[in-house]
Amino acid sequence: SSSQGGTSGQSGSSGQSQISQQKVDAGGKAILNIDSEPKGVEVYLNGKFYGRTPAKIEVEPKKYTIELY
């Protein structure tokens, strides 16, 4: 799913995922909340591994490719 701020998601696994974004402060930081069913799916932003779901990732607001495996 897509959210404000230019994130886009892809899923390489069978299951469901949910991605949401929260603005954190006036400095422009944002938090991506990524969850999936089943839990424990690998999360990659722009090809870099960021952990497993559920994940809470602080990012700069720009476009990202989000992949779940």
PDB file of N, CA, C and O in Angstrom:
ATOM      1  N   SER A   1       0.834  -1.175   0.000  1.00  0.00           N
ATOM      2  CA  SER A   1       0.000   0.000   0.000  1.00  0.00           C
ATOM      3  C   SER A   1       0.873   1.230   0.000  1.00  0.00           C
ATOM      4  O   SER A   1       2.010   1.186   0.414  1.00  0.00           O
ATOM      5  N   SER A   2       0.369   2.339  -0.444  1.00  0.00           N
ATOM      6  CA  SER A   2       1.122   3.579  -0.483  1.00  0.00           C
ATOM      7  C   SER A   2       0.629   4.512   0.606  1.00  0.00           C
ATOM      8  O   SER A   2      -0.528   4.488   0.976  1.00  0.00           O
ATOM      9  N   SER A   3       1.515   5.339   1.106  1.00  0.00           N
ATOM     10  CA  SER A   3       1.128   6.319   2.093  1.00  0.00           C
ATOM     11  C   SER A   3       1.747   7.652   1.730  1.00  0.00           C
ATOM     12  O   SER A   3       2.661   7.717   0.924  1.00  0.00           O
ATOM     13  N   GLN A   4       1.256   8.712   2.338  1.00  0.00           N
ATOM     14  CA  GLN A   4       1.757  10.043   2.056  1.00  0.00           C
ATOM     15  C   GLN A   4       3.249  10.094   2.327  1.00  0.00           C
ATOM     16  O   GLN A   4       3.734   9.525   3.282  1.00  0.00           O
ATOM     17  N   GLY A   5       3.998  10.777   1.479  1.00  0.00           N
ATOM     18  CA  GLY A   5       5.429  10.873   1.673  1.00  0.00           C
ATOM     19  C   GLY A   5       6.197  10.066   0.646  1.00  0.00           C
ATOM     20  O   GLY A   5       7.397  10.070   0.633  1.00  0.00           O
ATOM     21  N   GLY A   6       5.520   9.362  -0.227  1.00  0.00           N
ATOM     22  CA  GLY A   6       6.181   8.724  -1.337  1.00  0.00           C
ATOM     23  C   GLY A   6       6.666   7.316  -1.094  1.00  0.00           C
ATOM     24  O   GLY A   6       7.552   6.864  -1.791  1.00  0.00           O
ATOM     25  N   THR A   7       6.128   6.617  -0.118  1.00  0.00           N
ATOM     26  CA  THR A   7       6.537   5.229   0.063  1.00  0.00           C
ATOM     27  C   THR A   7       5.706   4.327  -0.830  1.00  0.00           C
ATOM     28  O   THR A   7       4.561   4.612  -1.134  1.00  0.00           O
ATOM     29  N   SER A   8       6.304   3.249  -1.271  1.00  0.00           N
ATOM     30  CA  SER A   8       5.553   2.258  -2.031  1.00  0.00           C
ATOM     31  C   SER A   8       5.970   0.891  -1.525  1.00  0.00           C
ATOM     32  O   SER A   8       7.071   0.718  -1.043  1.00  0.00           O
ATOM     33  N   GLY A   9       5.076  -0.054  -1.606  1.00  0.00           N
ATOM     34  CA  GLY A   9       5.383  -1.356  -1.048  1.00  0.00           C
ATOM     35  C   GLY A   9       5.248  -2.470  -2.054  1.00  0.00           C
ATOM     36  O   GLY A   9       4.478  -2.381  -2.986  1.00  0.00           O
ATOM     37  N   GLN A  10       6.039  -3.505  -1.845  1.00  0.00           N
ATOM     38  CA  GLN A  10       5.954  -4.727  -2.626  1.00  0.00           C
ATOM     39  C   GLN A  10       6.042  -5.876  -1.642  1.00  0.00           C
ATOM     40  O   GLN A  10       6.673  -5.763  -0.606  1.00  0.00           O
ATOM     41  N   SER A  11       5.442  -6.978  -1.989  1.00  0.00           N
ATOM     42  CA  SER A  11       5.528  -8.148  -1.123  1.00  0.00           C
ATOM     43  C   SER A  11       6.003  -9.333  -1.925  1.00  0.00           C
ATOM     44  O   SER A  11       5.452  -9.630  -2.970  1.00  0.00           O
ATOM     45  N   GLY A  12       7.054  -9.981  -1.448  1.00  0.00           N
ATOM     46  CA  GLY A  12       7.559 -11.172  -2.099  1.00  0.00           C
ATOM     47  C   GLY A  12       7.033 -12.429  -1.440  1.00  0.00           C
ATOM     48  O   GLY A  12       7.378 -13.527  -1.826  1.00  0.00           O
ATOM     49  N   SER A  13       6.201 -12.278  -0.422  1.00  0.00           N
ATOM     50  CA  SER A  13       5.679 -13.426   0.306  1.00  0.00           C
ATOM     51  C   SER A  13       4.172 -13.476   0.168  1.00  0.00           C
ATOM     52  O   SER A  13       3.544 -12.494  -0.168  1.00  0.00           O
ATOM     53  N   SER A  14       3.601 -14.639   0.406  1.00  0.00           N
ATOM     54  CA  SER A  14       2.151 -14.729   0.413  1.00  0.00           C
ATOM     55  C   SER A  14       1.691 -14.376   1.812  1.00  0.00           C
ATOM     56  O   SER A  14       2.198 -14.886   2.789  1.00  0.00           O
ATOM     57  N   GLY A  15       0.769 -13.487   1.909  1.00  0.00           N
ATOM     58  CA  GLY A  15       0.297 -13.006   3.195  1.00  0.00           C
ATOM     59  C   GLY A  15      -0.131 -11.566   3.039  1.00  0.00           C
ATOM     60  O   GLY A  15      -0.226 -11.061   1.936  1.00  0.00           O
ATOM     61  N   GLN A  16      -0.380 -10.910   4.137  1.00  0.00           N
ATOM     62  CA  GLN A  16      -0.835  -9.541   4.101  1.00  0.00           C
ATOM     63  C   GLN A  16       0.165  -8.648   4.795  1.00  0.00           C
ATOM     64  O   GLN A  16       0.826  -9.057   5.738  1.00  0.00           O
ATOM     65  N   SER A  17       0.277  -7.406   4.317  1.00  0.00           N
ATOM     66  CA  SER A  17       1.150  -6.440   4.955  1.00  0.00           C
ATOM     67  C   SER A  17       0.421  -5.121   5.100  1.00  0.00           C
ATOM     68  O   SER A  17      -0.505  -4.827   4.358  1.00  0.00           O
ATOM     69  N   GLN A  18       0.857  -4.347   6.080  1.00  0.00           N
ATOM     70  CA  GLN A  18       0.285  -3.035   6.309  1.00  0.00           C
ATOM     71  C   GLN A  18       1.429  -2.081   6.583  1.00  0.00           C
ATOM     72  O   GLN A  18       2.293  -2.360   7.412  1.00  0.00           O
ATOM     73  N   ILE A  19       1.436  -0.959   5.864  1.00  0.00           N
ATOM     74  CA  ILE A  19       2.480   0.040   6.021  1.00  0.00           C
ATOM     75  C   ILE A  19       1.807   1.371   6.311  1.00  0.00           C
ATOM     76  O   ILE A  19       0.922   1.791   5.578  1.00  0.00           O
ATOM     77  N   SER A  20       2.219   2.035   7.376  1.00  0.00           N
ATOM     78  CA  SER A  20       1.683   3.352   7.685  1.00  0.00           C
ATOM     79  C   SER A  20       2.838   4.276   8.019  1.00  0.00           C
ATOM     80  O   SER A  20       3.925   3.834   8.368  1.00  0.00           O
ATOM     81  N   GLN A  21       2.596   5.575   7.869  1.00  0.00           N
ATOM     82  CA  GLN A  21       3.638   6.559   8.116  1.00  0.00           C
ATOM     83  C   GLN A  21       3.106   7.613   9.069  1.00  0.00           C
ATOM     84  O   GLN A  21       1.972   8.057   8.937  1.00  0.00           O
ATOM     85  N   GLN A  22       3.943   8.030  10.028  1.00  0.00           N
ATOM     86  CA  GLN A  22       3.592   9.097  10.950  1.00  0.00           C
ATOM     87  C   GLN A  22       4.650  10.178  10.844  1.00  0.00           C
ATOM     88  O   GLN A  22       5.835   9.870  10.798  1.00  0.00           O
ATOM     89  N   LYS A  23       4.234  11.434  10.814  1.00  0.00           N
ATOM     90  CA  LYS A  23       5.209  12.526  10.885  1.00  0.00           C
ATOM     91  C   LYS A  23       5.626  12.681  12.343  1.00  0.00           C
ATOM     92  O   LYS A  23       4.782  12.692  13.230  1.00  0.00           O
ATOM     93  N   VAL A  24       6.916  12.780  12.604  1.00  0.00           N
ATOM     94  CA  VAL A  24       7.413  12.787  13.965  1.00  0.00           C
ATOM     95  C   VAL A  24       7.602  14.208  14.484  1.00  0.00           C
ATOM     96  O   VAL A  24       7.160  14.548  15.558  1.00  0.00           O
ATOM     97  N   ASP A  25       8.282  15.069  13.735  1.00  0.00           N
ATOM     98  CA  ASP A  25       8.574  16.414  14.210  1.00  0.00           C
ATOM     99  C   ASP A  25       8.679  17.388  13.052  1.00  0.00           C
ATOM    100  O   ASP A  25       8.652  16.997  11.892  1.00  0.00           O
ATOM    101  N   ALA A  26       8.835  18.664  13.377  1.00  0.00           N
ATOM    102  CA  ALA A  26       8.924  19.703  12.351  1.00  0.00           C
ATOM    103  C   ALA A  26      10.215  19.592  11.549  1.00  0.00           C
ATOM    104  O   ALA A  26      10.325  20.176  10.487  1.00  0.00           O
ATOM    105  N   GLY A  27      11.183  18.831  12.041  1.00  0.00           N
ATOM    106  CA  GLY A  27      12.440  18.639  11.329  1.00  0.00           C
ATOM    107  C   GLY A  27      12.309  17.728  10.130  1.00  0.00           C
ATOM    108  O   GLY A  27      13.254  17.527   9.390  1.00  0.00           O
ATOM    109  N   GLY A  28      11.142  17.144   9.932  1.00  0.00           N
ATOM    110  CA  GLY A  28      10.894  16.365   8.740  1.00  0.00           C
ATOM    111  C   GLY A  28      11.096  14.873   8.876  1.00  0.00           C
ATOM    112  O   GLY A  28      10.979  14.155   7.903  1.00  0.00           O
ATOM    113  N   LYS A  29      11.418  14.367  10.056  1.00  0.00           N
ATOM    114  CA  LYS A  29      11.554  12.921  10.238  1.00  0.00           C
ATOM    115  C   LYS A  29      10.185  12.260  10.218  1.00  0.00           C
ATOM    116  O   LYS A  29       9.190  12.851  10.593  1.00  0.00           O
ATOM    117  N   ALA A  30      10.148  11.014   9.779  1.00  0.00           N
ATOM    118  CA  ALA A  30       8.905  10.247   9.758  1.00  0.00           C
ATOM    119  C   ALA A  30       9.193   8.848  10.276  1.00  0.00           C
ATOM    120  O   ALA A  30      10.340   8.394  10.256  1.00  0.00           O
ATOM    121  N   ILE A  31       8.152   8.173  10.753  1.00  0.00           N
ATOM    122  CA  ILE A  31       8.290   6.785  11.195  1.00  0.00           C
ATOM    123  C   ILE A  31       7.413   5.914  10.315  1.00  0.00           C
ATOM    124  O   ILE A  31       6.231   6.195  10.134  1.00  0.00           O
ATOM    125  N   LEU A  32       8.006   4.869   9.740  1.00  0.00           N
ATOM    126  CA  LEU A  32       7.246   3.865   8.999  1.00  0.00           C
ATOM    127  C   LEU A  32       6.933   2.726   9.960  1.00  0.00           C
ATOM    128  O   LEU A  32       7.835   2.179  10.592  1.00  0.00           O
ATOM    129  N   ASN A  33       5.664   2.399  10.075  1.00  0.00           N
ATOM    130  CA  ASN A  33       5.232   1.243  10.863  1.00  0.00           C
ATOM    131  C   ASN A  33       4.849   0.153   9.871  1.00  0.00           C
ATOM    132  O   ASN A  33       3.925   0.340   9.082  1.00  0.00           O
ATOM    133  N   ILE A  34       5.570  -0.957   9.883  1.00  0.00           N
ATOM    134  CA  ILE A  34       5.345  -2.033   8.919  1.00  0.00           C
ATOM    135  C   ILE A  34       4.998  -3.301   9.673  1.00  0.00           C
ATOM    136  O   ILE A  34       5.751  -3.743  10.540  1.00  0.00           O
ATOM    137  N   ASP A  35       3.853  -3.875   9.344  1.00  0.00           N
ATOM    138  CA  ASP A  35       3.397  -5.094   9.996  1.00  0.00           C
ATOM    139  C   ASP A  35       2.977  -6.086   8.922  1.00  0.00           C
ATOM    140  O   ASP A  35       2.670  -5.696   7.796  1.00  0.00           O
ATOM    141  N   SER A  36       2.970  -7.347   9.254  1.00  0.00           N
ATOM    142  CA  SER A  36       2.589  -8.370   8.274  1.00  0.00           C
ATOM    143  C   SER A  36       1.962  -9.561   8.980  1.00  0.00           C
ATOM    144  O   SER A  36       2.110  -9.742  10.185  1.00  0.00           O
ATOM    145  N   GLU A  37       1.299 -10.355   8.217  1.00  0.00           N
ATOM    146  CA  GLU A  37       0.754 -11.624   8.698  1.00  0.00           C
ATOM    147  C   GLU A  37       1.174 -12.675   7.693  1.00  0.00           C
ATOM    148  O   GLU A  37       0.728 -12.610   6.547  1.00  0.00           O
ATOM    149  N   PRO A  38       2.078 -13.560   7.980  1.00  0.00           N
ATOM    150  CA  PRO A  38       2.633 -13.846   9.304  1.00  0.00           C
ATOM    151  C   PRO A  38       3.684 -12.803   9.722  1.00  0.00           C
ATOM    152  O   PRO A  38       4.240 -12.093   8.882  1.00  0.00           O
ATOM    153  N   LYS A  39       3.975 -12.754  11.011  1.00  0.00           N
ATOM    154  CA  LYS A  39       5.018 -11.882  11.565  1.00  0.00           C
ATOM    155  C   LYS A  39       6.392 -12.428  11.181  1.00  0.00           C
ATOM    156  O   LYS A  39       6.530 -13.555  10.759  1.00  0.00           O
ATOM    157  N   GLY A  40       7.413 -11.596  11.330  1.00  0.00           N
ATOM    158  CA  GLY A  40       8.785 -12.045  11.098  1.00  0.00           C
ATOM    159  C   GLY A  40       9.254 -11.968   9.667  1.00  0.00           C
ATOM    160  O   GLY A  40      10.299 -12.513   9.317  1.00  0.00           O
ATOM    161  N   VAL A  41       8.531 -11.249   8.802  1.00  0.00           N
ATOM    162  CA  VAL A  41       8.917 -11.099   7.400  1.00  0.00           C
ATOM    163  C   VAL A  41      10.065 -10.088   7.315  1.00  0.00           C
ATOM    164  O   VAL A  41      10.079  -9.082   8.023  1.00  0.00           O
ATOM    165  N   GLU A  42      11.062 -10.342   6.455  1.00  0.00           N
ATOM    166  CA  GLU A  42      12.194  -9.439   6.294  1.00  0.00           C
ATOM    167  C   GLU A  42      11.753  -8.155   5.599  1.00  0.00           C
ATOM    168  O   GLU A  42      11.025  -8.195   4.615  1.00  0.00           O
ATOM    169  N   VAL A  43      12.238  -7.005   6.117  1.00  0.00           N
ATOM    170  CA  VAL A  43      11.889  -5.693   5.584  1.00  0.00           C
ATOM    171  C   VAL A  43      13.133  -5.073   4.956  1.00  0.00           C
ATOM    172  O   VAL A  43      14.175  -4.964   5.608  1.00  0.00           O
ATOM    173  N   TYR A  44      13.011  -4.642   3.687  1.00  0.00           N
ATOM    174  CA  TYR A  44      14.089  -3.967   2.975  1.00  0.00           C
ATOM    175  C   TYR A  44      13.582  -2.616   2.480  1.00  0.00           C
ATOM    176  O   TYR A  44      12.507  -2.536   1.911  1.00  0.00           O
ATOM    177  N   LEU A  45      14.365  -1.547   2.696  1.00  0.00           N
ATOM    178  CA  LEU A  45      14.093  -0.227   2.138  1.00  0.00           C
ATOM    179  C   LEU A  45      15.210   0.072   1.152  1.00  0.00           C
ATOM    180  O   LEU A  45      16.387   0.076   1.531  1.00  0.00           O
ATOM    181  N   ASN A  46      14.839   0.306  -0.096  1.00  0.00           N
ATOM    182  CA  ASN A  46      15.818   0.583  -1.160  1.00  0.00           C
ATOM    183  C   ASN A  46      16.928  -0.462  -1.189  1.00  0.00           C
ATOM    184  O   ASN A  46      18.095  -0.153  -1.363  1.00  0.00           O
ATOM    185  N   GLY A  47      16.557  -1.726  -0.992  1.00  0.00           N
ATOM    186  CA  GLY A  47      17.507  -2.827  -1.083  1.00  0.00           C
ATOM    187  C   GLY A  47      18.317  -3.098   0.170  1.00  0.00           C
ATOM    188  O   GLY A  47      19.093  -4.038   0.210  1.00  0.00           O
ATOM    189  N   LYS A  48      18.158  -2.278   1.232  1.00  0.00           N
ATOM    190  CA  LYS A  48      18.917  -2.454   2.473  1.00  0.00           C
ATOM    191  C   LYS A  48      18.029  -3.104   3.535  1.00  0.00           C
ATOM    192  O   LYS A  48      16.916  -2.656   3.780  1.00  0.00           O
ATOM    193  N   PHE A  49      18.550  -4.145   4.185  1.00  0.00           N
ATOM    194  CA  PHE A  49      17.808  -4.868   5.217  1.00  0.00           C
ATOM    195  C   PHE A  49      17.636  -3.992   6.458  1.00  0.00           C
ATOM    196  O   PHE A  49      18.594  -3.407   6.954  1.00  0.00           O
ATOM    197  N   TYR A  50      16.380  -3.888   6.957  1.00  0.00           N
ATOM    198  CA  TYR A  50      16.083  -3.059   8.128  1.00  0.00           C
ATOM    199  C   TYR A  50      15.512  -3.847   9.286  1.00  0.00           C
ATOM    200  O   TYR A  50      15.164  -3.265  10.300  1.00  0.00           O
ATOM    201  N   GLY A  51      15.356  -5.136   9.167  1.00  0.00           N
ATOM    202  CA  GLY A  51      14.826  -5.934  10.259  1.00  0.00           C
ATOM    203  C   GLY A  51      13.653  -6.790   9.807  1.00  0.00           C
ATOM    204  O   GLY A  51      13.468  -7.036   8.622  1.00  0.00           O
ATOM    205  N   ARG A  52      12.875  -7.241  10.772  1.00  0.00           N
ATOM    206  CA  ARG A  52      11.718  -8.099  10.508  1.00  0.00           C
ATOM    207  C   ARG A  52      10.460  -7.452  11.075  1.00  0.00           C
ATOM    208  O   ARG A  52      10.532  -6.648  11.998  1.00  0.00           O
ATOM    209  N   THR A  53       9.315  -7.835  10.508  1.00  0.00           N
ATOM    210  CA  THR A  53       8.048  -7.295  10.984  1.00  0.00           C
ATOM    211  C   THR A  53       7.669  -7.935  12.313  1.00  0.00           C
ATOM    212  O   THR A  53       8.013  -9.095  12.537  1.00  0.00           O
ATOM    213  N   PRO A  54       6.999  -7.172  13.165  1.00  0.00           N
ATOM    214  CA  PRO A  54       6.627  -5.771  12.996  1.00  0.00           C
ATOM    215  C   PRO A  54       7.858  -4.867  13.138  1.00  0.00           C
ATOM    216  O   PRO A  54       8.741  -5.141  13.944  1.00  0.00           O
ATOM    217  N   ALA A  55       7.910  -3.806  12.327  1.00  0.00           N
ATOM    218  CA  ALA A  55       9.063  -2.908  12.326  1.00  0.00           C
ATOM    219  C   ALA A  55       8.598  -1.460  12.444  1.00  0.00           C
ATOM    220  O   ALA A  55       7.557  -1.086  11.914  1.00  0.00           O
ATOM    221  N   LYS A  56       9.398  -0.667  13.138  1.00  0.00           N
ATOM    222  CA  LYS A  56       9.176   0.766  13.260  1.00  0.00           C
ATOM    223  C   LYS A  56      10.488   1.420  12.844  1.00  0.00           C
ATOM    224  O   LYS A  56      11.507   1.242  13.517  1.00  0.00           O
ATOM    225  N   ILE A  57      10.490   2.132  11.703  1.00  0.00           N
ATOM    226  CA  ILE A  57      11.726   2.637  11.107  1.00  0.00           C
ATOM    227  C   ILE A  57      11.627   4.146  10.937  1.00  0.00           C
ATOM    228  O   ILE A  57      10.700   4.643  10.304  1.00  0.00           O
ATOM    229  N   GLU A  58      12.589   4.890  11.488  1.00  0.00           N
ATOM    230  CA  GLU A  58      12.633   6.345  11.321  1.00  0.00           C
ATOM    231  C   GLU A  58      13.361   6.670  10.023  1.00  0.00           C
ATOM    232  O   GLU A  58      14.464   6.170   9.783  1.00  0.00           O
ATOM    233  N   VAL A  59      12.738   7.497   9.185  1.00  0.00           N
ATOM    234  CA  VAL A  59      13.281   7.805   7.862  1.00  0.00           C
ATOM    235  C   VAL A  59      13.128   9.287   7.540  1.00  0.00           C
ATOM    236  O   VAL A  59      12.340   9.990   8.154  1.00  0.00           O
ATOM    237  N   GLU A  60      13.894   9.731   6.555  1.00  0.00           N
ATOM    238  CA  GLU A  60      13.699  11.049   5.965  1.00  0.00           C
ATOM    239  C   GLU A  60      12.506  10.939   5.016  1.00  0.00           C
ATOM    240  O   GLU A  60      12.342   9.917   4.347  1.00  0.00           O
ATOM    241  N   PRO A  61      11.668  11.984   4.919  1.00  0.00           N
ATOM    242  CA  PRO A  61      10.535  11.917   3.996  1.00  0.00           C
ATOM    243  C   PRO A  61      10.993  12.046   2.538  1.00  0.00           C
ATOM    244  O   PRO A  61      11.458  13.103   2.128  1.00  0.00           O
ATOM    245  N   LYS A  62      10.966  10.944   1.829  1.00  0.00           N
ATOM    246  CA  LYS A  62      11.273  10.880   0.402  1.00  0.00           C
ATOM    247  C   LYS A  62      10.719   9.563  -0.116  1.00  0.00           C
ATOM    248  O   LYS A  62      10.141   8.791   0.651  1.00  0.00           O
ATOM    249  N   LYS A  63      10.905   9.280  -1.396  1.00  0.00           N
ATOM    250  CA  LYS A  63      10.413   8.031  -1.949  1.00  0.00           C
ATOM    251  C   LYS A  63      11.326   6.871  -1.570  1.00  0.00           C
ATOM    252  O   LYS A  63      12.552   7.001  -1.607  1.00  0.00           O
ATOM    253  N   TYR A  64      10.700   5.745  -1.190  1.00  0.00           N
ATOM    254  CA  TYR A  64      11.405   4.516  -0.854  1.00  0.00           C
ATOM    255  C   TYR A  64      10.735   3.361  -1.569  1.00  0.00           C
ATOM    256  O   TYR A  64       9.522   3.365  -1.754  1.00  0.00           O
ATOM    257  N   THR A  65      11.514   2.358  -1.908  1.00  0.00           N
ATOM    258  CA  THR A  65      10.958   1.088  -2.330  1.00  0.00           C
ATOM    259  C   THR A  65      11.027   0.169  -1.123  1.00  0.00           C
ATOM    260  O   THR A  65      12.107  -0.038  -0.561  1.00  0.00           O
ATOM    261  N   ILE A  66       9.875  -0.338  -0.728  1.00  0.00           N
ATOM    262  CA  ILE A  66       9.796  -1.213   0.433  1.00  0.00           C
ATOM    263  C   ILE A  66       9.497  -2.619  -0.060  1.00  0.00           C
ATOM    264  O   ILE A  66       8.524  -2.830  -0.794  1.00  0.00           O
ATOM    265  N   GLU A  67      10.351  -3.568   0.312  1.00  0.00           N
ATOM    266  CA  GLU A  67      10.154  -4.967  -0.096  1.00  0.00           C
ATOM    267  C   GLU A  67      10.063  -5.836   1.154  1.00  0.00           C
ATOM    268  O   GLU A  67      10.811  -5.643   2.101  1.00  0.00           O
ATOM    269  N   LEU A  68       9.118  -6.757   1.122  1.00  0.00           N
ATOM    270  CA  LEU A  68       8.905  -7.705   2.218  1.00  0.00           C
ATOM    271  C   LEU A  68       9.097  -9.108   1.686  1.00  0.00           C
ATOM    272  O   LEU A  68       8.492  -9.470   0.690  1.00  0.00           O
ATOM    273  N   TYR A  69       9.959  -9.897   2.354  1.00  0.00           N
ATOM    274  CA  TYR A  69      10.233 -11.272   1.933  1.00  0.00           C
ATOM    275  C   TYR A  69      10.054 -12.218   3.094  1.00  0.00           C
ATOM    276  O   TYR A  69      10.474 -11.977   4.170  1.00  0.00           O
TER     277      TYR A  69
END
